[in-house]
mmCIF file of C-alpha atoms in Angstrom:
data_model
loop_
_atom_site.group_PDB
_atom_site.id
_atom_site.type_symbol
_atom_site.label_atom_id
_atom_site.label_comp_id
_atom_site.label_asym_id
_atom_site.label_seq_id
_atom_site.Cartn_x
_atom_site.Cartn_y
_atom_site.Cartn_z
ATOM 1 C CA UNK A 1 91.204 11.254 -86.471
ATOM 2 C CA UNK A 2 91.741 14.510 -84.663
ATOM 3 C CA UNK A 3 88.356 14.127 -82.943
ATOM 4 C CA UNK A 4 89.129 10.528 -81.998
ATOM 5 C CA UNK A 5 92.529 11.530 -80.632
ATOM 6 C CA UNK A 6 90.981 14.378 -78.723
ATOM 7 C CA UNK A 7 88.322 12.134 -77.214
ATOM 8 C CA UNK A 8 90.883 9.485 -76.279
ATOM 9 C CA UNK A 9 93.156 12.051 -74.725
ATOM 10 C CA UNK A 10 90.220 13.486 -72.794
ATOM 11 C CA UNK A 11 89.222 10.065 -71.450
ATOM 12 C CA UNK A 12 92.814 9.299 -70.615
ATOM 13 C CA UNK A 13 93.127 12.535 -68.724
ATOM 14 C CA UNK A 14 89.980 11.910 -66.731
ATOM 15 C CA UNK A 15 90.601 8.228 -65.947
ATOM 16 C CA UNK A 16 93.475 8.719 -63.444
ATOM 17 C CA UNK A 17 91.332 11.124 -61.394
ATOM 18 C CA UNK A 18 88.811 8.467 -60.268
ATOM 19 C CA UNK A 19 91.101 6.670 -57.796
ATOM 20 C CA UNK A 20 92.062 10.047 -56.364
ATOM 21 C CA UNK A 21 88.384 10.810 -55.731
ATOM 22 C CA UNK A 22 87.690 7.444 -54.086
ATOM 23 C CA UNK A 23 90.658 7.756 -51.727
ATOM 24 C CA UNK A 24 89.439 10.752 -49.697
ATOM 25 C CA UNK A 25 85.907 9.303 -49.458
ATOM 26 C CA UNK A 26 87.228 6.125 -47.837
ATOM 27 C CA UNK A 27 89.388 8.177 -45.531
ATOM 28 C CA UNK A 28 86.430 10.303 -44.426
ATOM 29 C CA UNK A 29 84.336 7.207 -43.748
ATOM 30 C CA UNK A 30 87.171 5.654 -41.766
ATOM 31 C CA UNK A 31 87.585 8.770 -39.691
ATOM 32 C CA UNK A 32 83.835 8.981 -39.073
ATOM 33 C CA UNK A 33 83.696 5.356 -37.928
ATOM 34 C CA UNK A 34 86.709 5.808 -35.677
ATOM 35 C CA UNK A 35 85.364 9.053 -34.266
ATOM 36 C CA UNK A 36 82.032 7.444 -33.357
ATOM 37 C CA UNK A 37 83.450 4.325 -31.760
ATOM 38 C CA UNK A 38 86.357 6.184 -30.232
ATOM 39 C CA UNK A 39 83.964 8.557 -28.481
ATOM 40 C CA UNK A 40 81.895 5.635 -27.193
ATOM 41 C CA UNK A 41 85.023 3.903 -25.895
ATOM 42 C CA UNK A 42 86.106 7.092 -24.141
ATOM 43 C CA UNK A 43 82.717 7.509 -22.482
ATOM 44 C CA UNK A 44 82.640 3.943 -21.193
ATOM 45 C CA UNK A 45 86.243 4.154 -20.009
ATOM 46 C CA UNK A 46 85.435 7.271 -18.004
ATOM 47 C CA UNK A 47 82.343 5.611 -16.540
ATOM 48 C CA UNK A 48 84.303 2.564 -15.418
ATOM 49 C CA UNK A 49 87.058 4.779 -14.025
ATOM 50 C CA UNK A 50 84.539 6.831 -12.068
ATOM 51 C CA UNK A 51 82.890 3.700 -10.643
ATOM 52 C CA UNK A 52 86.222 2.146 -9.656
ATOM 53 C CA UNK A 53 87.372 5.412 -8.062
ATOM 54 C CA UNK A 54 84.136 5.598 -6.044
ATOM 55 C CA UNK A 55 84.513 2.021 -4.800
ATOM 56 C CA UNK A 56 88.162 2.582 -3.883
ATOM 57 C CA UNK A 57 87.345 5.745 -1.950
ATOM 58 C CA UNK A 58 84.525 3.930 -0.182
ATOM 59 C CA UNK A 59 86.804 1.048 0.775
ATOM 60 C CA UNK A 60 89.533 3.466 1.842
ATOM 61 C CA UNK A 61 87.080 5.355 4.074
ATOM 62 C CA UNK A 62 86.093 2.057 5.707
ATOM 63 C CA UNK A 63 89.783 1.230 6.203
ATOM 64 C CA UNK A 64 90.303 4.557 7.975
ATOM 65 C CA UNK A 65 87.703 3.604 10.551
ATOM 66 C CA UNK A 66 84.294 4.678 9.241
ATOM 67 C CA UNK A 67 81.537 3.115 11.321
ATOM 68 C CA UNK A 68 80.456 -0.070 9.453
ATOM 69 C CA UNK A 69 76.981 0.202 10.961
ATOM 70 C CA UNK A 70 76.390 3.306 8.841
ATOM 71 C CA UNK A 71 78.671 2.960 5.817
ATOM 72 C CA UNK A 72 79.687 -0.709 5.464
ATOM 73 C CA UNK A 73 82.215 -1.260 2.602
ATOM 74 C CA UNK A 74 82.268 -2.704 -0.928
ATOM 75 C CA UNK A 75 83.836 -5.991 0.181
ATOM 76 C CA UNK A 76 81.096 -6.594 2.772
ATOM 77 C CA UNK A 77 78.407 -5.712 0.236
ATOM 78 C CA UNK A 78 79.929 -8.126 -2.276
ATOM 79 C CA UNK A 79 80.070 -10.904 0.337
ATOM 80 C CA UNK A 80 76.412 -10.296 1.180
ATOM 81 C CA UNK A 81 75.454 -10.461 -2.491
ATOM 82 C CA UNK A 82 77.351 -13.726 -2.916
ATOM 83 C CA UNK A 83 75.605 -15.241 0.117
ATOM 84 C CA UNK A 84 72.161 -14.144 -1.090
ATOM 85 C CA UNK A 85 72.800 -15.450 -4.586
ATOM 86 C CA UNK A 86 73.993 -18.790 -3.194
ATOM 87 C CA UNK A 87 70.938 -19.351 -0.968
ATOM 88 C CA UNK A 88 68.443 -18.050 -3.550
ATOM 89 C CA UNK A 89 67.383 -14.935 -1.652
ATOM 90 C CA UNK A 90 68.127 -12.570 -4.539
ATOM 91 C CA UNK A 91 66.315 -14.729 -7.099
ATOM 92 C CA UNK A 92 63.215 -15.137 -4.914
ATOM 93 C CA UNK A 93 62.755 -11.492 -3.955
ATOM 94 C CA UNK A 94 63.800 -10.122 -7.346
ATOM 95 C CA UNK A 95 61.235 -12.311 -9.090
ATOM 96 C CA UNK A 96 58.475 -10.939 -6.827
ATOM 97 C CA UNK A 97 59.466 -7.353 -7.609
ATOM 98 C CA UNK A 98 59.713 -8.053 -11.343
ATOM 99 C CA UNK A 99 56.201 -9.512 -11.344
ATOM 100 C CA UNK A 100 54.837 -6.440 -9.592
ATOM 101 C CA UNK A 101 56.586 -4.098 -11.999
ATOM 102 C CA UNK A 102 55.587 -5.906 -15.196
ATOM 103 C CA UNK A 103 51.949 -6.515 -14.253
ATOM 104 C CA UNK A 104 51.536 -3.005 -12.852
ATOM 105 C CA UNK A 105 53.091 -1.500 -15.960
ATOM 106 C CA UNK A 106 50.899 -3.463 -18.375
ATOM 107 C CA UNK A 107 47.667 -2.717 -16.486
ATOM 108 C CA UNK A 108 48.440 0.974 -16.002
ATOM 109 C CA UNK A 109 49.600 1.420 -19.603
ATOM 110 C CA UNK A 110 46.511 -0.215 -21.118
ATOM 111 C CA UNK A 111 44.002 1.757 -19.061
ATOM 112 C CA UNK A 112 45.975 4.988 -19.377
ATOM 113 C CA UNK A 113 46.220 4.719 -23.166
ATOM 114 C CA UNK A 114 42.552 3.794 -23.685
ATOM 115 C CA UNK A 115 41.118 6.430 -21.366
ATOM 116 C CA UNK A 116 43.559 9.071 -22.571
ATOM 117 C CA UNK A 117 42.570 8.493 -26.199
ATOM 118 C CA UNK A 118 38.807 8.267 -25.566
ATOM 119 C CA UNK A 119 38.409 11.116 -23.083
ATOM 120 C CA UNK A 120 40.713 13.524 -24.917
ATOM 121 C CA UNK A 121 38.717 12.942 -28.106
ATOM 122 C CA UNK A 122 35.592 14.262 -26.338
ATOM 123 C CA UNK A 123 36.663 17.825 -25.616
ATOM 124 C CA UNK A 124 33.891 18.766 -23.171
ATOM 125 C CA UNK A 125 34.419 15.720 -20.963
ATOM 126 C CA UNK A 126 38.191 16.163 -20.965
ATOM 127 C CA UNK A 127 37.955 19.838 -20.019
ATOM 128 C CA UNK A 128 35.723 18.883 -17.090
ATOM 129 C CA UNK A 129 37.967 16.032 -15.890
ATOM 130 C CA UNK A 130 41.401 17.542 -16.542
ATOM 131 C CA UNK A 131 41.817 19.456 -13.224
ATOM 132 C CA UNK A 132 40.708 16.387 -11.252
ATOM 133 C CA UNK A 133 43.149 14.143 -13.105
ATOM 134 C CA UNK A 134 45.971 16.608 -12.495
ATOM 135 C CA UNK A 135 45.065 16.790 -8.804
ATOM 136 C CA UNK A 136 45.121 12.991 -8.494
ATOM 137 C CA UNK A 137 48.401 12.839 -10.392
ATOM 138 C CA UNK A 138 49.956 15.339 -7.989
ATOM 139 C CA UNK A 139 49.261 13.145 -4.949
ATOM 140 C CA UNK A 140 52.473 11.402 -3.812
ATOM 141 C CA UNK A 141 51.978 7.706 -4.409
ATOM 142 C CA UNK A 142 53.494 6.824 -1.050
ATOM 143 C CA UNK A 143 50.511 8.616 0.535
ATOM 144 C CA UNK A 144 48.173 6.183 -1.214
ATOM 145 C CA UNK A 145 49.976 3.091 0.066
ATOM 146 C CA UNK A 146 48.236 2.971 3.510
ATOM 147 C CA UNK A 147 44.837 3.303 1.823
ATOM 148 C CA UNK A 148 45.680 0.509 -0.614
ATOM 149 C CA UNK A 149 46.754 -1.666 2.313
ATOM 150 C CA UNK A 150 43.296 -1.233 3.860
ATOM 151 C CA UNK A 151 41.607 -2.063 0.554
ATOM 152 C CA UNK A 152 43.825 -4.808 -0.842
ATOM 153 C CA UNK A 153 45.969 -6.048 2.057
ATOM 154 C CA UNK A 154 49.747 -6.453 2.000
ATOM 155 C CA UNK A 155 49.917 -9.117 -0.689
ATOM 156 C CA UNK A 156 51.043 -8.908 -4.287
ATOM 157 C CA UNK A 157 47.850 -7.158 -5.427
ATOM 158 C CA UNK A 158 48.558 -3.979 -3.484
ATOM 159 C CA UNK A 159 52.011 -3.489 -5.057
ATOM 160 C CA UNK A 160 50.706 -4.228 -8.548
ATOM 161 C CA UNK A 161 47.923 -1.674 -8.179
ATOM 162 C CA UNK A 162 50.297 0.928 -6.738
ATOM 163 C CA UNK A 163 52.654 0.414 -9.683
ATOM 164 C CA UNK A 164 49.702 0.547 -12.096
ATOM 165 C CA UNK A 165 48.488 3.837 -10.630
ATOM 166 C CA UNK A 166 51.973 5.331 -10.979
ATOM 167 C CA UNK A 167 52.038 4.317 -14.650
ATOM 168 C CA UNK A 168 48.417 5.169 -15.420
ATOM 169 C CA UNK A 169 48.613 8.923 -14.949
ATOM 170 C CA UNK A 170 51.799 9.326 -16.963
ATOM 171 C CA UNK A 171 50.438 7.345 -19.911
ATOM 172 C CA UNK A 172 47.016 8.995 -19.654
ATOM 173 C CA UNK A 173 48.324 12.573 -19.583
ATOM 174 C CA UNK A 174 50.846 12.039 -22.383
ATOM 175 C CA UNK A 175 48.313 10.258 -24.589
ATOM 176 C CA UNK A 176 45.720 12.951 -23.963
ATOM 177 C CA UNK A 177 48.271 15.648 -24.789
ATOM 178 C CA UNK A 178 49.053 13.879 -28.061
ATOM 179 C CA UNK A 179 45.366 13.709 -28.970
ATOM 180 C CA UNK A 180 44.781 17.354 -28.080
ATOM 181 C CA UNK A 181 47.674 18.490 -30.257
ATOM 182 C CA UNK A 182 46.346 16.862 -33.437
ATOM 183 C CA UNK A 183 46.184 19.342 -36.309
ATOM 184 C CA UNK A 184 42.560 20.489 -36.611
ATOM 185 C CA UNK A 185 43.135 21.193 -40.290
ATOM 186 C CA UNK A 186 43.704 17.493 -40.959
ATOM 187 C CA UNK A 187 40.470 16.600 -39.176
ATOM 188 C CA UNK A 188 38.480 19.167 -41.154
ATOM 189 C CA UNK A 189 40.069 17.963 -44.395
ATOM 190 C CA UNK A 190 38.942 14.376 -43.725
ATOM 191 C CA UNK A 191 35.450 15.607 -42.918
ATOM 192 C CA UNK A 192 35.286 17.574 -46.170
ATOM 193 C CA UNK A 193 36.265 14.435 -48.047
ATOM 194 C CA UNK A 194 33.315 12.599 -46.475
ATOM 195 C CA UNK A 195 35.245 10.706 -43.795
ATOM 196 C CA UNK A 196 33.334 9.261 -40.861
ATOM 197 C CA UNK A 197 34.167 9.670 -37.180
ATOM 198 C CA UNK A 198 35.861 6.278 -37.290
ATOM 199 C CA UNK A 199 38.026 7.418 -40.217
ATOM 200 C CA UNK A 200 39.045 10.530 -38.291
ATOM 201 C CA UNK A 201 39.858 8.539 -35.151
ATOM 202 C CA UNK A 202 41.736 5.708 -36.838
ATOM 203 C CA UNK A 203 43.472 7.538 -39.695
ATOM 204 C CA UNK A 204 44.161 10.980 -38.220
ATOM 205 C CA UNK A 205 43.923 11.133 -34.429
ATOM 206 C CA UNK A 206 45.487 7.763 -33.585
ATOM 207 C CA UNK A 207 48.636 8.088 -35.764
ATOM 208 C CA UNK A 208 49.133 11.725 -34.752
ATOM 209 C CA UNK A 209 48.837 10.914 -31.036
ATOM 210 C CA UNK A 210 51.310 8.019 -31.118
ATOM 211 C CA UNK A 211 54.238 10.254 -30.196
ATOM 212 C CA UNK A 212 52.522 11.250 -26.947
ATOM 213 C CA UNK A 213 51.507 7.663 -26.216
ATOM 214 C CA UNK A 214 54.981 6.240 -26.802
ATOM 215 C CA UNK A 215 56.531 9.021 -24.723
ATOM 216 C CA UNK A 216 54.201 8.107 -21.848
ATOM 217 C CA UNK A 217 55.088 4.437 -22.193
ATOM 218 C CA UNK A 218 58.775 5.310 -22.183
ATOM 219 C CA UNK A 219 58.888 7.596 -19.148
ATOM 220 C CA UNK A 220 56.536 5.458 -17.030
ATOM 221 C CA UNK A 221 58.722 2.338 -16.908
ATOM 222 C CA UNK A 222 60.915 3.556 -14.013
ATOM 223 C CA UNK A 223 57.799 4.753 -12.161
ATOM 224 C CA UNK A 224 56.420 1.216 -12.227
ATOM 225 C CA UNK A 225 59.546 0.126 -10.349
ATOM 226 C CA UNK A 226 59.211 3.028 -7.920
ATOM 227 C CA UNK A 227 55.571 2.216 -7.204
ATOM 228 C CA UNK A 228 56.279 -1.463 -6.575
ATOM 229 C CA UNK A 229 59.231 -0.764 -4.264
ATOM 230 C CA UNK A 230 57.266 1.863 -2.322
ATOM 231 C CA UNK A 231 54.558 -0.724 -1.683
ATOM 232 C CA UNK A 232 57.164 -3.215 -0.489
ATOM 233 C CA UNK A 233 58.800 -0.663 1.773
ATOM 234 C CA UNK A 234 55.511 0.313 3.405
ATOM 235 C CA UNK A 235 54.164 -3.180 4.055
ATOM 236 C CA UNK A 236 55.412 -6.452 2.635
ATOM 237 C CA UNK A 237 57.019 -9.753 3.489
ATOM 238 C CA UNK A 238 58.516 -10.332 0.026
ATOM 239 C CA UNK A 239 60.387 -8.372 -2.630
ATOM 240 C CA UNK A 240 63.487 -6.203 -2.779
ATOM 241 C CA UNK A 241 61.812 -3.420 -0.784
ATOM 242 C CA UNK A 242 61.108 -5.893 2.006
ATOM 243 C CA UNK A 243 64.721 -7.050 1.806
ATOM 244 C CA UNK A 244 65.867 -3.470 2.383
ATOM 245 C CA UNK A 245 63.518 -3.019 5.340
ATOM 246 C CA UNK A 246 64.485 -6.343 6.885
ATOM 247 C CA UNK A 247 68.208 -5.611 6.550
ATOM 248 C CA UNK A 248 67.774 -2.148 8.061
ATOM 249 C CA UNK A 249 65.821 -3.591 11.010
ATOM 250 C CA UNK A 250 68.760 -5.931 11.715
ATOM 251 C CA UNK A 251 71.295 -3.089 11.317
ATOM 252 C CA UNK A 252 72.722 -4.998 8.365
ATOM 253 C CA UNK A 253 73.976 -2.042 6.337
ATOM 254 C CA UNK A 254 75.752 -4.318 3.876
ATOM 255 C CA UNK A 255 72.407 -6.013 3.196
ATOM 256 C CA UNK A 256 70.737 -2.672 2.556
ATOM 257 C CA UNK A 257 73.426 -1.699 0.064
ATOM 258 C CA UNK A 258 73.280 -5.144 -1.558
ATOM 259 C CA UNK A 259 69.532 -4.844 -2.135
ATOM 260 C CA UNK A 260 70.027 -1.343 -3.526
ATOM 261 C CA UNK A 261 72.651 -2.707 -5.924
ATOM 262 C CA UNK A 262 70.160 -5.304 -7.187
ATOM 263 C CA UNK A 263 67.545 -2.555 -7.628
ATOM 264 C CA UNK A 264 70.110 -0.522 -9.559
ATOM 265 C CA UNK A 265 70.805 -3.417 -11.913
ATOM 266 C CA UNK A 266 67.064 -3.920 -12.417
ATOM 267 C CA UNK A 267 66.643 -0.196 -13.133
ATOM 268 C CA UNK A 268 69.463 -0.374 -15.691
ATOM 269 C CA UNK A 269 67.679 -3.204 -17.479
ATOM 270 C CA UNK A 270 64.466 -1.173 -17.500
ATOM 271 C CA UNK A 271 66.368 1.823 -18.853
ATOM 272 C CA UNK A 272 67.626 -0.402 -21.672
ATOM 273 C CA UNK A 273 64.006 -1.159 -22.496
ATOM 274 C CA UNK A 274 63.354 2.590 -22.388
ATOM 275 C CA UNK A 275 66.083 3.066 -24.978
ATOM 276 C CA UNK A 276 64.482 0.488 -27.265
ATOM 277 C CA UNK A 277 61.119 2.208 -26.940
ATOM 278 C CA UNK A 278 62.781 5.538 -27.640
ATOM 279 C CA UNK A 279 64.258 4.218 -30.894
ATOM 280 C CA UNK A 280 60.817 3.032 -31.917
ATOM 281 C CA UNK A 281 59.315 6.385 -30.986
ATOM 282 C CA UNK A 282 61.576 8.252 -33.410
ATOM 283 C CA UNK A 283 59.795 6.636 -36.350
ATOM 284 C CA UNK A 284 56.597 8.455 -35.416
ATOM 285 C CA UNK A 285 58.134 11.890 -35.096
ATOM 286 C CA UNK A 286 57.647 14.468 -37.847
ATOM 287 C CA UNK A 287 60.554 14.802 -40.253
ATOM 288 C CA UNK A 288 61.224 18.423 -39.328
ATOM 289 C CA UNK A 289 61.708 17.497 -35.647
ATOM 290 C CA UNK A 290 64.690 15.206 -36.271
#
């Protein structure tokens, strides 16, 4: 009876402590959730405040007499955007630029990934070609635009190829760097276990180089947009770059700013895609790097 009483008193003494333990845990979780979302709300509030302050200062400068030929104002830019949206100008030229960016990105990414993986796997060939690839990568892409005009004309093909070239080198160099950084010990271990060259390439080199490949794919998305717009600025009769040139030729500063705003929105969408690729990339990173 004494043992039973002791055990019952022990359980009775421990039972009231469980709600006390669950209380602080819920409080910590609540604070963590609020801290995360509260920080995000603060960041976005500051961003909106900064944007509104910039627009107000811009409009105030125009009200004080800033030359509209050089500075325009937010109201004029908004009116120009509304007019272009109503008559379909924005949709037409934006669709041309989007095609150039997407096709150039896909072509450049495919060739960059394949050549980066193949050439970097053959050490002698890569060591021979590396300085030439770096030299070509260092050439400003705007310097290649006149040559591409001679070869491909001023149509859609020239902008796609210019965007593809901008993407190609970034994907190629990052993929090759990923292949070159593969642990040689893993390769030798597979060879000792009787693995073939295909086993080494598919089960060791390819998974280990995915971080470099995905990094190249991530950072090259904005460069596809840059390459396409450069081609349109140099020589084109369609696209957002052409819209900027045409507005500047007519001294329509509001039109120039309106086209830049559309490019900014397009770049923001591409950056959102970059964020999605970045979240996918984290799955391939080593555990000790997180």
